[in-house]
Amino acid sequence: MSLVHINILIAFAVSLTGLLMHRSHLMSALLCLEGMMLSLFILATLTILSTHFTLANMMPIILLVFAACEAAIGLALLVMVSNTYGTDYVQNLNLLQC
Amino acid sequence: MNLFTSSTLLTLLMLITPVMVSSTDFYKNNKYQHYVKNMTLLAFITSLVPMTMFIHTNQEMLISNWHWTTIHTLKLTLSFKMDYFSLMFMPVALFITWSIMEFSMWYMHSDPHINQFFKYLLIFLITMLILVTANNLFQLFIGWEGVGIMSFLLISWWFGRTDANTAALQAILYNRIGDIGFLLSMAWFLHNTNTWSLQQIFMLSQNPPTLPLLGLTLAAAGKSAQFGLHPWLPSAMEGPTPVSALLHSSTMVVAGIFLLIRFHPLTENNKLIQTMMLSLGALTTLFTAICALTQNDIKKIIAFSTSSQLGLMMTTLGLNQPHLTFLHICTHAFFKAMLFLCSGSIIHNLNNEQDIRKMGGLYKILPFTTTALIIGCFALTGMPFLTGFYSKDLIIETATSSYTNAWALLLTLTATSMTAIYSTRIIFFTLLEQPRFPPLMNINETDPMLINPIKRLLIGSIFAGFILSNSMPPMNTPLMTMPLHLKLTALTVTTLGFVLAFEINTYSKNLKYPYSSDSIKFSTLLGYFPTIMHRLSPHLVLTMSQKLATSLLDLTWMETALPKTTALIQLKASTLTSNQKGLIKLYFLSFLITMTLSMLLFNYPE
């Protein structure tokens, strides 16, 4: 593994840790989710370019499309939570019904 | 050919004629009553012919008329058995019915349905005679049920009165319980001896097991008001006095005893049944005599007296003396019917007053009724050489000199003295002392339709014992020697009873007791038997059935068992498992740790 790959992988790992160990805001989880998507995109593009696997050039672009949708849904959920509670603290999410 | 067959059948046919006439216009006539009474009189005279023939030549007869049906090997015919018992009983029953019919022409004079009353009495008489002359159990059962039905119809004659309806139903129910025993014996005899006709039964089962005889004893206990099935008899006094005189003193209630007398060839070989009959009879006679001591209704005292005498008859059967029992049936019919007729005369003359606490001083006012009542009571208690003596004294003598149960004997002797006690009570309260009824009563006993029947039965009460016991051919060797004290037992206890009762009545007639003692409550409430059997056990059964149906079946099994339990389990489970508290950070943290650990493990597997 070259150093570049390890760099990007560490970025991914840091974003993952940030997603799973956020403190109080749901927004930070969503931001870390975006960070994960970004690092995955960079990793995929670099690997494809360095191995000249041109046929797989579609994959990062499609990954980006789905990341955008996912971000939209995440933001919609955040807005709904914020409508109910006023803030987006995760400790409010302790009821199993709406 | 002598007149035996024809006069027997003529007797029975003569009685059916007035019943058949009842669909015509003659039934609505006032002469119908005279017609029925005269028919009964003629039937009585006609039935004297076979009886005299029997006394003279010991000729018995079996008349088998009409072959009804044959079901496989069971042949059912219409057959009449004219033997010792039926030949002697028929004239007695007809004589008493004749007298009672004449009496009821006076007693029921103002009743609008008097013709129907006479028709019912006649149908009762016919069914009773069918019972008495039956040669097979089927015909006997027809007569048995017939007398039961007529008893029901006649007890509830004044059916507007609730008590009368209740009493009639009670009579039917208690008789039905006895009928179970009858049907059991019929089934046993059919199964084991292939017949219902008496001759074949006696030939084929000389030593029958206890079961059929037990059934017959149960039937007799139901029909003849033995202990355990006795309450219907005092309740049956709701019917008019002629009904009480005919059915419930002379004829119907002896049907059960008559059945057992008919089966005496079977019972004389079975010691167990004899002991049972002895004990049952002794218990009945004492129990009902105790109950009679404190009753206040004159008809109820006489009813309990009947029940006590029936117990005595059952005891005699237990001593293996069927012919003596039969003699007691015949003699008892005379004086008991007369006692009822006298009480009817008193009741009607005092404007339908039946409570002896409101009678009194009739000694001078109704001389003829007084005479008849006193003689009847003496005959009942067994005064020497009146009618009752010839049967009752013989029974006590036989009991004291038999190798038998001493307890039963003791009970019988106590009951004998109690007979004297309650007879004294009747005489004392109705006839002696000062009058206790309202002064403006028109009392007269000049009507010949009242006097003649009582006169005839009076002559019967005095002489019939002598005539019958000297005419009836002896069937077993009489007892010749016995110690003097045993011979005088019955007389002694009776005299003791008379003296005791008279003393107590005289000295305590002006006293009143502040609290009822336990013994008097036992006697007045008829031994608590109706209270327990009629109220307590139905209440318990109905409560238990209600609890079973409602609580157990409906509420528990149908409602709670599946539906509510399932709901309860779901509720508990959902409260248990729904403990998500929304600890998102904890869940994410555990996910991270798991991922890290797994990556470490799978990437560095040494």
Tab-separated table of N, CA, C and O in Angstrom, chain B residues 143-192:
chain	number	residue	atom	x	y	z
B	143	GLY	N	-103.338	-50.120	37.063
B	143	GLY	CA	-104.103	-49.699	38.236
B	143	GLY	C	-103.309	-48.763	39.129
B	143	GLY	O	-103.819	-47.767	39.652
B	144	TRP	N	-102.021	-49.067	39.285
B	144	TRP	CA	-101.124	-48.281	40.143
B	144	TRP	C	-101.066	-46.840	39.679
B	144	TRP	O	-101.260	-45.894	40.434
B	145	GLU	N	-100.792	-46.662	38.376
B	145	GLU	CA	-100.712	-45.314	37.842
B	145	GLU	C	-102.064	-44.635	37.877
B	145	GLU	O	-102.169	-43.424	38.106
B	146	GLY	N	-103.140	-45.442	37.616
B	146	GLY	CA	-104.481	-44.868	37.631
B	146	GLY	C	-104.829	-44.259	38.975
B	146	GLY	O	-105.343	-43.133	39.049
B	147	VAL	N	-104.511	-44.988	40.066
B	147	VAL	CA	-104.849	-44.419	41.372
B	147	VAL	C	-103.996	-43.197	41.648
B	147	VAL	O	-104.440	-42.252	42.293
B	148	GLY	N	-102.758	-43.189	41.130
B	148	GLY	CA	-101.920	-42.013	41.316
B	148	GLY	C	-102.502	-40.789	40.637
B	148	GLY	O	-102.556	-39.686	41.198
B	149	ILE	N	-102.970	-40.995	39.384
B	149	ILE	CA	-103.546	-39.876	38.640
B	149	ILE	C	-104.805	-39.361	39.318
B	149	ILE	O	-105.005	-38.149	39.466
B	150	MET	N	-105.667	-40.297	39.734
B	150	MET	CA	-106.927	-39.851	40.342
B	150	MET	C	-106.656	-39.162	41.664
B	150	MET	O	-107.343	-38.216	42.031
B	151	SER	N	-105.639	-39.614	42.369
B	151	SER	CA	-105.258	-38.930	43.594
B	151	SER	C	-104.869	-37.488	43.294
B	151	SER	O	-105.293	-36.554	43.975
B	152	PHE	N	-104.081	-37.301	42.227
B	152	PHE	CA	-103.691	-35.943	41.833
B	152	PHE	C	-104.915	-35.085	41.530
B	152	PHE	O	-105.043	-33.960	42.000
B	153	LEU	N	-105.842	-35.649	40.716
B	153	LEU	CA	-107.002	-34.850	40.318
B	153	LEU	C	-107.907	-34.532	41.489
B	153	LEU	O	-108.522	-33.466	41.542
B	154	LEU	N	-107.977	-35.464	42.438
B	154	LEU	CA	-108.901	-35.237	43.541
B	154	LEU	C	-108.302	-34.370	44.638
B	154	LEU	O	-109.027	-33.629	45.288
B	155	ILE	N	-106.977	-34.469	44.851
B	155	ILE	CA	-106.381	-33.600	45.876
B	155	ILE	C	-106.487	-32.148	45.431
B	155	ILE	O	-106.760	-31.248	46.218
B	156	SER	N	-106.281	-31.917	44.125
B	156	SER	CA	-106.353	-30.542	43.636
B	156	SER	C	-107.755	-30.215	43.158
B	156	SER	O	-107.928	-29.551	42.147
B	157	TRP	N	-108.765	-30.713	43.898
B	157	TRP	CA	-110.155	-30.463	43.496
B	157	TRP	C	-110.466	-28.990	43.557
B	157	TRP	O	-111.105	-28.438	42.673
B	158	TRP	N	-110.035	-28.330	44.624
B	158	TRP	CA	-110.182	-26.887	44.725
B	158	TRP	C	-108.896	-26.269	44.220
B	158	TRP	O	-108.063	-25.789	44.998
B	159	PHE	N	-108.749	-26.279	42.886
B	159	PHE	CA	-107.442	-25.960	42.341
B	159	PHE	C	-107.123	-24.481	42.360
B	159	PHE	O	-106.053	-24.075	41.961
B	160	GLY	N	-108.092	-23.649	42.805
B	160	GLY	CA	-107.771	-22.237	42.928
B	160	GLY	C	-106.859	-21.957	44.097
B	160	GLY	O	-106.278	-20.893	44.205
B	161	ARG	N	-106.681	-22.946	44.961
B	161	ARG	CA	-105.902	-22.773	46.175
B	161	ARG	C	-104.487	-23.276	45.915
B	161	ARG	O	-104.298	-24.405	45.485
B	162	THR	N	-103.502	-22.418	46.158
B	162	THR	CA	-102.119	-22.797	45.832
B	162	THR	C	-101.670	-24.031	46.583
B	162	THR	O	-101.004	-24.906	46.031
B	163	ASP	N	-102.056	-24.086	47.865
B	163	ASP	CA	-101.588	-25.206	48.686
B	163	ASP	C	-102.076	-26.530	48.137
B	163	ASP	O	-101.383	-27.539	48.209
B	164	ALA	N	-103.300	-26.506	47.558
B	164	ALA	CA	-103.843	-27.753	47.024
B	164	ALA	C	-103.040	-28.211	45.819
B	164	ALA	O	-102.732	-29.398	45.666
B	165	ASN	N	-102.674	-27.260	44.955
B	165	ASN	CA	-101.878	-27.639	43.789
B	165	ASN	C	-100.516	-28.165	44.183
B	165	ASN	O	-100.021	-29.149	43.635
B	166	THR	N	-99.903	-27.479	45.167
B	166	THR	CA	-98.591	-27.939	45.631
B	166	THR	C	-98.676	-29.344	46.206
B	166	THR	O	-97.824	-30.197	45.944
B	167	ALA	N	-99.748	-29.577	46.983
B	167	ALA	CA	-99.887	-30.888	47.613
B	167	ALA	C	-100.087	-31.974	46.567
B	167	ALA	O	-99.538	-33.072	46.682
B	168	ALA	N	-100.882	-31.653	45.512
B	168	ALA	CA	-101.116	-32.661	44.484
B	168	ALA	C	-99.826	-32.991	43.745
B	168	ALA	O	-99.506	-34.161	43.490
B	169	LEU	N	-99.051	-31.957	43.440
B	169	LEU	CA	-97.764	-32.196	42.770
B	169	LEU	C	-96.833	-33.000	43.645
B	169	LEU	O	-96.106	-33.883	43.186
B	170	GLN	N	-96.875	-32.683	44.954
B	170	GLN	CA	-96.013	-33.410	45.881
B	170	GLN	C	-96.376	-34.891	45.899
B	170	GLN	O	-95.500	-35.761	45.880
B	171	ALA	N	-97.701	-35.169	45.856
B	171	ALA	CA	-98.129	-36.564	45.861
B	171	ALA	C	-97.620	-37.273	44.616
B	171	ALA	O	-97.081	-38.388	44.689
B	172	ILE	N	-97.756	-36.601	43.468
B	172	ILE	CA	-97.304	-37.223	42.222
B	172	ILE	C	-95.803	-37.474	42.266
B	172	ILE	O	-95.328	-38.552	41.886
B	173	LEU	N	-95.033	-36.507	42.763
B	173	LEU	CA	-93.581	-36.669	42.734
B	173	LEU	C	-93.130	-37.806	43.620
B	173	LEU	O	-92.309	-38.648	43.227
B	174	TYR	N	-93.679	-37.853	44.856
B	174	TYR	CA	-93.255	-38.922	45.755
B	174	TYR	C	-93.686	-40.278	45.232
B	174	TYR	O	-92.948	-41.268	45.336
B	175	ASN	N	-94.887	-40.332	44.624
B	175	ASN	CA	-95.302	-41.614	44.054
B	175	ASN	C	-94.410	-42.025	42.903
B	175	ASN	O	-94.130	-43.211	42.712
B	176	ARG	N	-93.944	-41.033	42.148
B	176	ARG	CA	-93.060	-41.338	41.015
B	176	ARG	C	-91.756	-41.963	41.471
B	176	ARG	O	-91.211	-42.842	40.798
B	177	ILE	N	-91.250	-41.472	42.606
B	177	ILE	CA	-90.003	-42.060	43.090
B	177	ILE	C	-90.222	-43.533	43.403
B	177	ILE	O	-89.373	-44.390	43.130
B	178	GLY	N	-91.397	-43.831	43.971
B	178	GLY	CA	-91.694	-45.238	44.212
B	178	GLY	C	-91.851	-46.011	42.920
B	178	GLY	O	-91.474	-47.191	42.847
B	179	ASP	N	-92.380	-45.351	41.888
B	179	ASP	CA	-92.573	-46.058	40.622
B	179	ASP	C	-91.264	-46.514	40.014
B	179	ASP	O	-91.236	-47.481	39.243
B	180	ILE	N	-90.179	-45.806	40.335
B	180	ILE	CA	-88.875	-46.248	39.827
B	180	ILE	C	-88.590	-47.659	40.314
B	180	ILE	O	-88.153	-48.532	39.556
B	181	GLY	N	-88.878	-47.880	41.613
B	181	GLY	CA	-88.664	-49.222	42.157
B	181	GLY	C	-89.540	-50.247	41.470
B	181	GLY	O	-89.109	-51.361	41.167
B	182	PHE	N	-90.784	-49.839	41.193
B	182	PHE	CA	-91.712	-50.764	40.541
B	182	PHE	C	-91.195	-51.155	39.169
B	182	PHE	O	-91.180	-52.342	38.790
B	183	LEU	N	-90.745	-50.157	38.416
B	183	LEU	CA	-90.261	-50.458	37.071
B	183	LEU	C	-89.004	-51.302	37.115
B	183	LEU	O	-88.796	-52.165	36.257
B	184	LEU	N	-88.175	-51.050	38.155
B	184	LEU	CA	-86.973	-51.869	38.298
B	184	LEU	C	-87.340	-53.337	38.477
B	184	LEU	O	-86.781	-54.227	37.827
B	185	SER	N	-88.336	-53.581	39.364
B	185	SER	CA	-88.730	-54.983	39.577
B	185	SER	C	-89.335	-55.570	38.322
B	185	SER	O	-89.075	-56.732	37.984
B	186	MET	N	-90.137	-54.758	37.609
B	186	MET	CA	-90.743	-55.281	36.384
B	186	MET	C	-89.666	-55.684	35.391
B	186	MET	O	-89.740	-56.751	34.773
B	187	ALA	N	-88.648	-54.817	35.265
B	187	ALA	CA	-87.578	-55.125	34.329
B	187	ALA	C	-86.815	-56.375	34.758
B	187	ALA	O	-86.483	-57.228	33.932
B	188	TRP	N	-86.576	-56.489	36.070
B	188	TRP	CA	-85.833	-57.666	36.544
B	188	TRP	C	-86.615	-58.928	36.271
B	188	TRP	O	-86.053	-59.930	35.800
B	189	PHE	N	-87.934	-58.874	36.565
B	189	PHE	CA	-88.733	-60.075	36.365
B	189	PHE	C	-88.815	-60.429	34.891
B	189	PHE	O	-88.772	-61.598	34.518
B	190	LEU	N	-88.930	-59.394	34.052
B	190	LEU	CA	-88.983	-59.673	32.625
B	190	LEU	C	-87.690	-60.306	32.153
B	190	LEU	O	-87.677	-61.236	31.355
B	191	HIS	N	-86.578	-59.798	32.695
B	191	HIS	CA	-85.282	-60.250	32.229
B	191	HIS	C	-84.976	-61.661	32.714
B	191	HIS	O	-84.415	-62.465	31.987
B	192	ASN	N	-85.360	-61.942	33.970
B	192	ASN	CA	-84.927	-63.211	34.550
B	192	ASN	C	-85.975	-64.302	34.513
B	192	ASN	O	-85.636	-65.467	34.475
